[in-house]
Tab-separated table of C-alpha atoms in Angstrom:
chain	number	residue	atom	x	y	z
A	284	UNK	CA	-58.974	52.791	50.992
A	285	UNK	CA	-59.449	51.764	47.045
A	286	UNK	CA	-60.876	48.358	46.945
A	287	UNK	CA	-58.695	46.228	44.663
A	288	UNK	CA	-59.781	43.378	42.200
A	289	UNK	CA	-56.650	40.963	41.850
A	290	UNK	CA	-57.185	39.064	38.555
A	291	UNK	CA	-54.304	36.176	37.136
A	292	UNK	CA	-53.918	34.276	34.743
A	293	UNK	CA	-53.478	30.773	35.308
A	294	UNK	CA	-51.029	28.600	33.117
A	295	UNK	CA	-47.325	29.947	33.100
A	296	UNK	CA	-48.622	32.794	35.757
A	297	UNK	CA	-50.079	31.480	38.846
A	298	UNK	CA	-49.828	27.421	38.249
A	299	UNK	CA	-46.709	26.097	38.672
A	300	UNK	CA	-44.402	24.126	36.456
A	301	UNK	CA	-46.068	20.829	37.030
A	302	UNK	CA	-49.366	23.187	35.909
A	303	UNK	CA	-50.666	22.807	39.873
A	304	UNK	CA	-51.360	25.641	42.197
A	305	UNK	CA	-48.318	24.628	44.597
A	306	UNK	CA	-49.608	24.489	48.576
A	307	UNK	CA	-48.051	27.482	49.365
A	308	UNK	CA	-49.422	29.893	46.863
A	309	UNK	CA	-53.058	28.473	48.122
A	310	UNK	CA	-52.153	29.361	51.956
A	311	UNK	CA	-51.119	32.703	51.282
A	312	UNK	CA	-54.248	32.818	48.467
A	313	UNK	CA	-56.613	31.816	51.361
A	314	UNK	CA	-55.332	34.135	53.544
A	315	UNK	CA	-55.930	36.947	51.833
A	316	UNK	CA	-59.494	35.998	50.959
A	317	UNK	CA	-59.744	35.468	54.387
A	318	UNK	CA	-58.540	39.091	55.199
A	319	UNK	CA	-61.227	40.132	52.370
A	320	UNK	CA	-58.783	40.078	48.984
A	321	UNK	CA	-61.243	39.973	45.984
A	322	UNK	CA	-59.781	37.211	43.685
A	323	UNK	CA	-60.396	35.353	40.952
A	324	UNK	CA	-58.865	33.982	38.066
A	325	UNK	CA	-58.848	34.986	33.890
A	326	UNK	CA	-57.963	31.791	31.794
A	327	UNK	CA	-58.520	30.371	28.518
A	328	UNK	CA	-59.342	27.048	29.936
A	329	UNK	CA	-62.911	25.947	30.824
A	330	UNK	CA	-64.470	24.527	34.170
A	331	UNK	CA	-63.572	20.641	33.117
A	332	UNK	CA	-60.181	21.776	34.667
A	333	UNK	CA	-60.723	24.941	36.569
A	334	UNK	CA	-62.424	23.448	39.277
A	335	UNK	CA	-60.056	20.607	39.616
A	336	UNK	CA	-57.093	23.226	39.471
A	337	UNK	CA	-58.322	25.894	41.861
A	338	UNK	CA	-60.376	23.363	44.169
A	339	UNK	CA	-57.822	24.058	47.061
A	340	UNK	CA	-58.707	28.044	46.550
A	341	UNK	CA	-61.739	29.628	47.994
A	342	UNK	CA	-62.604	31.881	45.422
A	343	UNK	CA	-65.593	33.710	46.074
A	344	UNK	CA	-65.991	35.204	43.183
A	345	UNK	CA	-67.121	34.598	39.198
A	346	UNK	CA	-64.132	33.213	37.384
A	347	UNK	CA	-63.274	34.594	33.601
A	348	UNK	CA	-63.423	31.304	31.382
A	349	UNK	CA	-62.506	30.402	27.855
A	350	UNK	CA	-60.687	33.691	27.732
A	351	UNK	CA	-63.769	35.580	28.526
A	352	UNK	CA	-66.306	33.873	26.550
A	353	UNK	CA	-68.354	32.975	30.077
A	354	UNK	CA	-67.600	33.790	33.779
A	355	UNK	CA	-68.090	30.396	35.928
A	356	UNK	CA	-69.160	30.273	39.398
A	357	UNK	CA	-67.444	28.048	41.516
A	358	UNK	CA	-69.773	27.543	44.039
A	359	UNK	CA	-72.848	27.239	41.722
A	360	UNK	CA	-71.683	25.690	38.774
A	361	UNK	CA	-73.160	27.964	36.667
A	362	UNK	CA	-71.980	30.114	33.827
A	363	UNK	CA	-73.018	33.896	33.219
A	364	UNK	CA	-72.184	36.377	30.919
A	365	UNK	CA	-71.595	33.766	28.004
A	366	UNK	CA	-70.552	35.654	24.692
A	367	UNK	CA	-71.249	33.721	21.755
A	368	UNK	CA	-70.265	33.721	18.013
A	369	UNK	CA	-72.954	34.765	15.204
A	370	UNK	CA	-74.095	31.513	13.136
A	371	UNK	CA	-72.786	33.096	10.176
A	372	UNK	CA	-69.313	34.482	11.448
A	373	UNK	CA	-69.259	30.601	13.505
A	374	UNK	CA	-69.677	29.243	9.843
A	375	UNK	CA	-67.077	31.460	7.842
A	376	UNK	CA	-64.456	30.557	10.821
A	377	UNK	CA	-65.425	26.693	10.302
A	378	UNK	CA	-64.963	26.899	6.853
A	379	UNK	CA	-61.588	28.943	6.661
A	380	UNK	CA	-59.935	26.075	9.355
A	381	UNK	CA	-61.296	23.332	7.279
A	382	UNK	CA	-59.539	25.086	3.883
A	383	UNK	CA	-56.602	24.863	5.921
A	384	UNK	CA	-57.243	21.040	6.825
A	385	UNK	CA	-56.505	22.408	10.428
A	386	UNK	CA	-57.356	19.969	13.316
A	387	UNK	CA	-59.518	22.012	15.660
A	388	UNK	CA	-62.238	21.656	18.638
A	389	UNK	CA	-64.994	23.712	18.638
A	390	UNK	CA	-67.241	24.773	21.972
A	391	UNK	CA	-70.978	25.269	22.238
A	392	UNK	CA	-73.072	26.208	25.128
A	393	UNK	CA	-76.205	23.408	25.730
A	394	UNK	CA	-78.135	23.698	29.012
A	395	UNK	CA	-75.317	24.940	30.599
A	396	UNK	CA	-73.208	22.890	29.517
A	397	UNK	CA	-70.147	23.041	27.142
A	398	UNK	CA	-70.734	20.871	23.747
A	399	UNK	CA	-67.518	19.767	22.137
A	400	UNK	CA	-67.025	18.854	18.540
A	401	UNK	CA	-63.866	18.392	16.204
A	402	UNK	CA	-63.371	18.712	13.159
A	403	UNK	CA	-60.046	16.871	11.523
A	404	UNK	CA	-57.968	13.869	12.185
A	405	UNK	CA	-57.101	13.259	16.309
A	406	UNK	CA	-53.399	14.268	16.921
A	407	UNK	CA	-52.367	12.367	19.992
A	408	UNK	CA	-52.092	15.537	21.941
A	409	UNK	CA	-55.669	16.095	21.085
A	410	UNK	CA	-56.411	12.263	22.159
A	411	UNK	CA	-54.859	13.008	25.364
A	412	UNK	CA	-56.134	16.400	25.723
A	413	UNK	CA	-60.031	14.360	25.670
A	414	UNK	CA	-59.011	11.733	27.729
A	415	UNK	CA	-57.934	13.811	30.673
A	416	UNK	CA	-61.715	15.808	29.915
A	417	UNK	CA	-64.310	13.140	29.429
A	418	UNK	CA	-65.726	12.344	32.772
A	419	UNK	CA	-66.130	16.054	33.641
A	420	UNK	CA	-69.604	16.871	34.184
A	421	UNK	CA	-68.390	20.591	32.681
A	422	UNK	CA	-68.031	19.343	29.400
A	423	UNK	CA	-69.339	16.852	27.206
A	424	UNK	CA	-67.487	15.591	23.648
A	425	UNK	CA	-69.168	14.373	20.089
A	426	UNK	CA	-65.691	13.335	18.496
A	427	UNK	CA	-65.793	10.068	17.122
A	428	UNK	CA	-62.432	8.007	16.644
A	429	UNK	CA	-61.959	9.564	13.717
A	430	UNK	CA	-62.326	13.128	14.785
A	431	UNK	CA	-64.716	14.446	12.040
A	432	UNK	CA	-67.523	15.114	14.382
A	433	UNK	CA	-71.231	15.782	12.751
A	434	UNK	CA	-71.290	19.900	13.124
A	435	UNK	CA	-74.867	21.501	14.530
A	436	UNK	CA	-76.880	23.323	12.365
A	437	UNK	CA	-76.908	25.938	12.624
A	438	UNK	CA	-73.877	27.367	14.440
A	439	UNK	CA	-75.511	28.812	16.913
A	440	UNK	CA	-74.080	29.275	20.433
A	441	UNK	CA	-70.565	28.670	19.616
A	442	UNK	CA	-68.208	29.663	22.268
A	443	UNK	CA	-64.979	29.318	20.330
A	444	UNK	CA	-62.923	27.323	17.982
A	445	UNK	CA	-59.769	26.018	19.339
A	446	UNK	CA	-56.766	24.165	17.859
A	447	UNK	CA	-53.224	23.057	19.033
A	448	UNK	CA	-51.397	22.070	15.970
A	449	UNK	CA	-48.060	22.622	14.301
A	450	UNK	CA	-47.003	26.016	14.012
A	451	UNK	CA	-47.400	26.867	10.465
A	452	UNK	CA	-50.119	25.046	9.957
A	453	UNK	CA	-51.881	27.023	13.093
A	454	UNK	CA	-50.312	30.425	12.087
A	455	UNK	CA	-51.709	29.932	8.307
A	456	UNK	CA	-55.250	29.773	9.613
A	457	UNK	CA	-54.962	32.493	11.843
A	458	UNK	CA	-54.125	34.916	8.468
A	459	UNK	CA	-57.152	34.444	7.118
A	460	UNK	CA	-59.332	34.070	10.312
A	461	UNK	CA	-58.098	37.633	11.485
A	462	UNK	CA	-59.905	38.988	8.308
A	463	UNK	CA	-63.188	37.273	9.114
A	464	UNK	CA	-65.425	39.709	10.633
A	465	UNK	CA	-67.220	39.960	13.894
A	466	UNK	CA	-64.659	37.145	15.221
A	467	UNK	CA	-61.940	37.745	17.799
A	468	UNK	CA	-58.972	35.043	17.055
A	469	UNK	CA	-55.400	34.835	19.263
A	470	UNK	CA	-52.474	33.058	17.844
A	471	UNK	CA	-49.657	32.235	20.581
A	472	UNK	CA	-47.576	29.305	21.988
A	473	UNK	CA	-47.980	28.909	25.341
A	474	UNK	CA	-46.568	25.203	27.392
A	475	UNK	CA	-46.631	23.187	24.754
A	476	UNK	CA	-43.535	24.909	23.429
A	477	UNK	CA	-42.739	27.091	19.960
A	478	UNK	CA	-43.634	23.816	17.946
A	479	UNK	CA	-47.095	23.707	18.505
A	480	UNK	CA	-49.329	26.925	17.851
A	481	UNK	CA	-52.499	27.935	20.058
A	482	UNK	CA	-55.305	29.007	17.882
A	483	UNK	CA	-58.609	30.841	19.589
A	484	UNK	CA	-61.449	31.977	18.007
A	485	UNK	CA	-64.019	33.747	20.017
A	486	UNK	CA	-66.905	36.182	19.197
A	487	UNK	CA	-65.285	39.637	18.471
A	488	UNK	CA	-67.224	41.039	21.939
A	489	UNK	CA	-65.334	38.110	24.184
A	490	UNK	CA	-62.172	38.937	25.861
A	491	UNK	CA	-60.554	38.674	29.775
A	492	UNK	CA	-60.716	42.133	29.278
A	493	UNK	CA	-64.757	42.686	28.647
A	494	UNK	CA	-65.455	40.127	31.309
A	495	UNK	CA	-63.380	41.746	33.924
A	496	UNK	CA	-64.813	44.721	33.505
A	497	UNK	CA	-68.464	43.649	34.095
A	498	UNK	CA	-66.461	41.412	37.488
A	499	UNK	CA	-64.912	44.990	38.460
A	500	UNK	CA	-68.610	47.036	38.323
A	501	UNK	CA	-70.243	44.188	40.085
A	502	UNK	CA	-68.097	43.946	43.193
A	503	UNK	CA	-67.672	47.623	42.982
A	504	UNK	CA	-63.644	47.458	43.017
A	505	UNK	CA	-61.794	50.528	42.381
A	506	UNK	CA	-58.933	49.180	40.639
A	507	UNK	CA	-57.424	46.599	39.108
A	508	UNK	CA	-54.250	44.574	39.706
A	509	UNK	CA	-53.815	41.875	36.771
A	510	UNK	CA	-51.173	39.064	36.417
A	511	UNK	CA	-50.348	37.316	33.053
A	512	UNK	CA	-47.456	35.800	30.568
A	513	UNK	CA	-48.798	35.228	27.199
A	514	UNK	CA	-50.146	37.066	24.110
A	515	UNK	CA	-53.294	36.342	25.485
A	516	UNK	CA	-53.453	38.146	28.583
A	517	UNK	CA	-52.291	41.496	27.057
A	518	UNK	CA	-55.780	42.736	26.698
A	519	UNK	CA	-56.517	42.091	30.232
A	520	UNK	CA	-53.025	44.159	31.185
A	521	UNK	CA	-53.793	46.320	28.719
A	522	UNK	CA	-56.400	48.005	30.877
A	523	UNK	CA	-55.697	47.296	34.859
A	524	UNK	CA	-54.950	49.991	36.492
A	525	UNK	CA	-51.782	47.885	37.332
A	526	UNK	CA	-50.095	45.424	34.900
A	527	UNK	CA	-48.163	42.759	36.499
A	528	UNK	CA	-45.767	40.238	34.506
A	529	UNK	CA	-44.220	37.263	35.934
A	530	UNK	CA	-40.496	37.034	35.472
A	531	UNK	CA	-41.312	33.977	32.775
A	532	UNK	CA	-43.565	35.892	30.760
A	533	UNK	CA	-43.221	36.686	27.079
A	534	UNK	CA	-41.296	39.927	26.109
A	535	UNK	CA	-44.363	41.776	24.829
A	536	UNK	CA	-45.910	40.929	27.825
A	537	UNK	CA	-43.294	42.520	30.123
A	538	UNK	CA	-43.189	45.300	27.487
A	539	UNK	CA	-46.850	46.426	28.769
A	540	UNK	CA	-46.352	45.684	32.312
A	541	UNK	CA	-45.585	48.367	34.819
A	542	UNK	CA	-44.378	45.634	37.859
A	543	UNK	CA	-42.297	42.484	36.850
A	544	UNK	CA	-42.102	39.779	39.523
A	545	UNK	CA	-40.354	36.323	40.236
A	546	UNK	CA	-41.605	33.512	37.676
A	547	UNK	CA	-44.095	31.425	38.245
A	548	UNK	CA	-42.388	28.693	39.918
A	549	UNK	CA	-42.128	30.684	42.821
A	550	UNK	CA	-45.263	31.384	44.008
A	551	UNK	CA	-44.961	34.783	42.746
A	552	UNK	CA	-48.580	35.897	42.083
A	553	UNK	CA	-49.959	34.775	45.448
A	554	UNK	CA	-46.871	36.526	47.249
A	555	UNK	CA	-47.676	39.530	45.587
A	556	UNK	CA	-51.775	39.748	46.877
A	557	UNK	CA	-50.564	38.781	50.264
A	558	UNK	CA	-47.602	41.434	50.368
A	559	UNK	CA	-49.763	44.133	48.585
A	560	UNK	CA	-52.616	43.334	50.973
């Protein structure tokens, strides 16, 4: 019997629409790890909210952070795998969102731990987006008030750049990012709505797709399932051996997949393992 890797998404695919893993898709989630389902989870968000968000889960296995910039063990704590920016492609991307004067985070990796900096005036999303952050041991944050933070030097270890602004303002720095070499940047709205753009920068080697590929040879899967809804899960679908979008998903997402199921408000992803099980 092929052994099957089930990889989702998270946000619009497997949380709900209060952006919660609803009780019933971690019962049927837990049964199937119980039965011996491998599982884990592809994101772009980091452990400050992945292990709050999938604490009711028992994932066994590595899960694909910061849209494959680092896997993150959940039982550890640790990170592996960590992809990181060159100091001089870091810089050029730095320097390109600043021309733009476009608010933006940027992650490094310090003894294991992700470094946060910002560069820009605080929006009040951004405020918010800190506040519900700070007191994770996962992540630490050099923003002063004023959200010019005092950049490393060098850029070394930088895990990615990452901005939620207004939509032209966002989509104008992603025009000249894409032409930056040895960079990997995603533009996409995700549940923020169209208003406010989603810019990620990563190293040009980071992707869900890479980093499930090194999950699949390590457990030794045969296949893989993958769930998603968003520009940036299209690599990812792009190469499972199935490509699963949920009903909510964004049309060039269900244009790659070969299965479309219910949306993610009904517990559509963990149905599916249990079912296909």
């Amino acid at each position: 019997m092929a052994k099957t890797l089930y990889v989702s998404d998270l946000d619009g695919t497997l949380l709900g629409e209060d952006s919660r893993v609803s009780a019933e898709s971690a019962s049927l989630l837990n049964g199937a790890i119980a039965r011996g389902a491998l599982f884990t989870a592809a994101t772009a968000r980091t452990p400050a909210t992945v292990s709050i968000l999938l604490s009711g889960i028992q994932v066994a296995l590595p899960i694909v952070v910061m849209t494959g910039a680092a896997m993150w063990n959940p039982a550890s704590g640790l990170y592996s795998d960590v992809v990181t920016m060159h100091p001089g492609t870091a810089d050029e991307v730095l320097r390109a969102i600043r021309a733009h004067s476009l608010p933006a985070f940027m992650f490094t990796m310090r003894e294991g731990v992700i470094q946060t900096y910002h560069t820009g005036t605080l929006s009040p999303l951004e405020e918010e987006f800190i506040a519900t952050r700070s007191l994770s041991p996962y992540k630490r944050f050099h923003v002063p008030a004023d959200g010019e933070s005092e950049m490393p030097a060098p850029l070394s270890d930088v895990l990615l750049f990452y901005a939620m602004q207004p939509s032209a303002m966002a989509a104008g720095a992603y025009s000249d990012i894409v032409k930056i070499d040895g960079c990997n940047p995603i533009y996409y709205h995700d549940q923020f709505g169209p208003d406010t753009g989603i810019l990620e920068v990563f190293s040009a080697d980071a992707s869900k797709a890479n980093a499930v590929r090194k999950l699949k040879a390590a457990t030794g899967a045969d296949r893989i399932v993958a769930f998603g809804d968003n520009l940036n899960d299209l690599p990812l679908l792009r190469m499972a051996d199935v490509a699963i979008a949920v009903e909510n998903a964004v049309d060039e997402v269900k244009a790659e997949a070969d299965i479309i199921i219910g949306p993610n408000t009904s517990d559509a992803v963990a149905r599916y393992i249990h079912d296909n099980l």
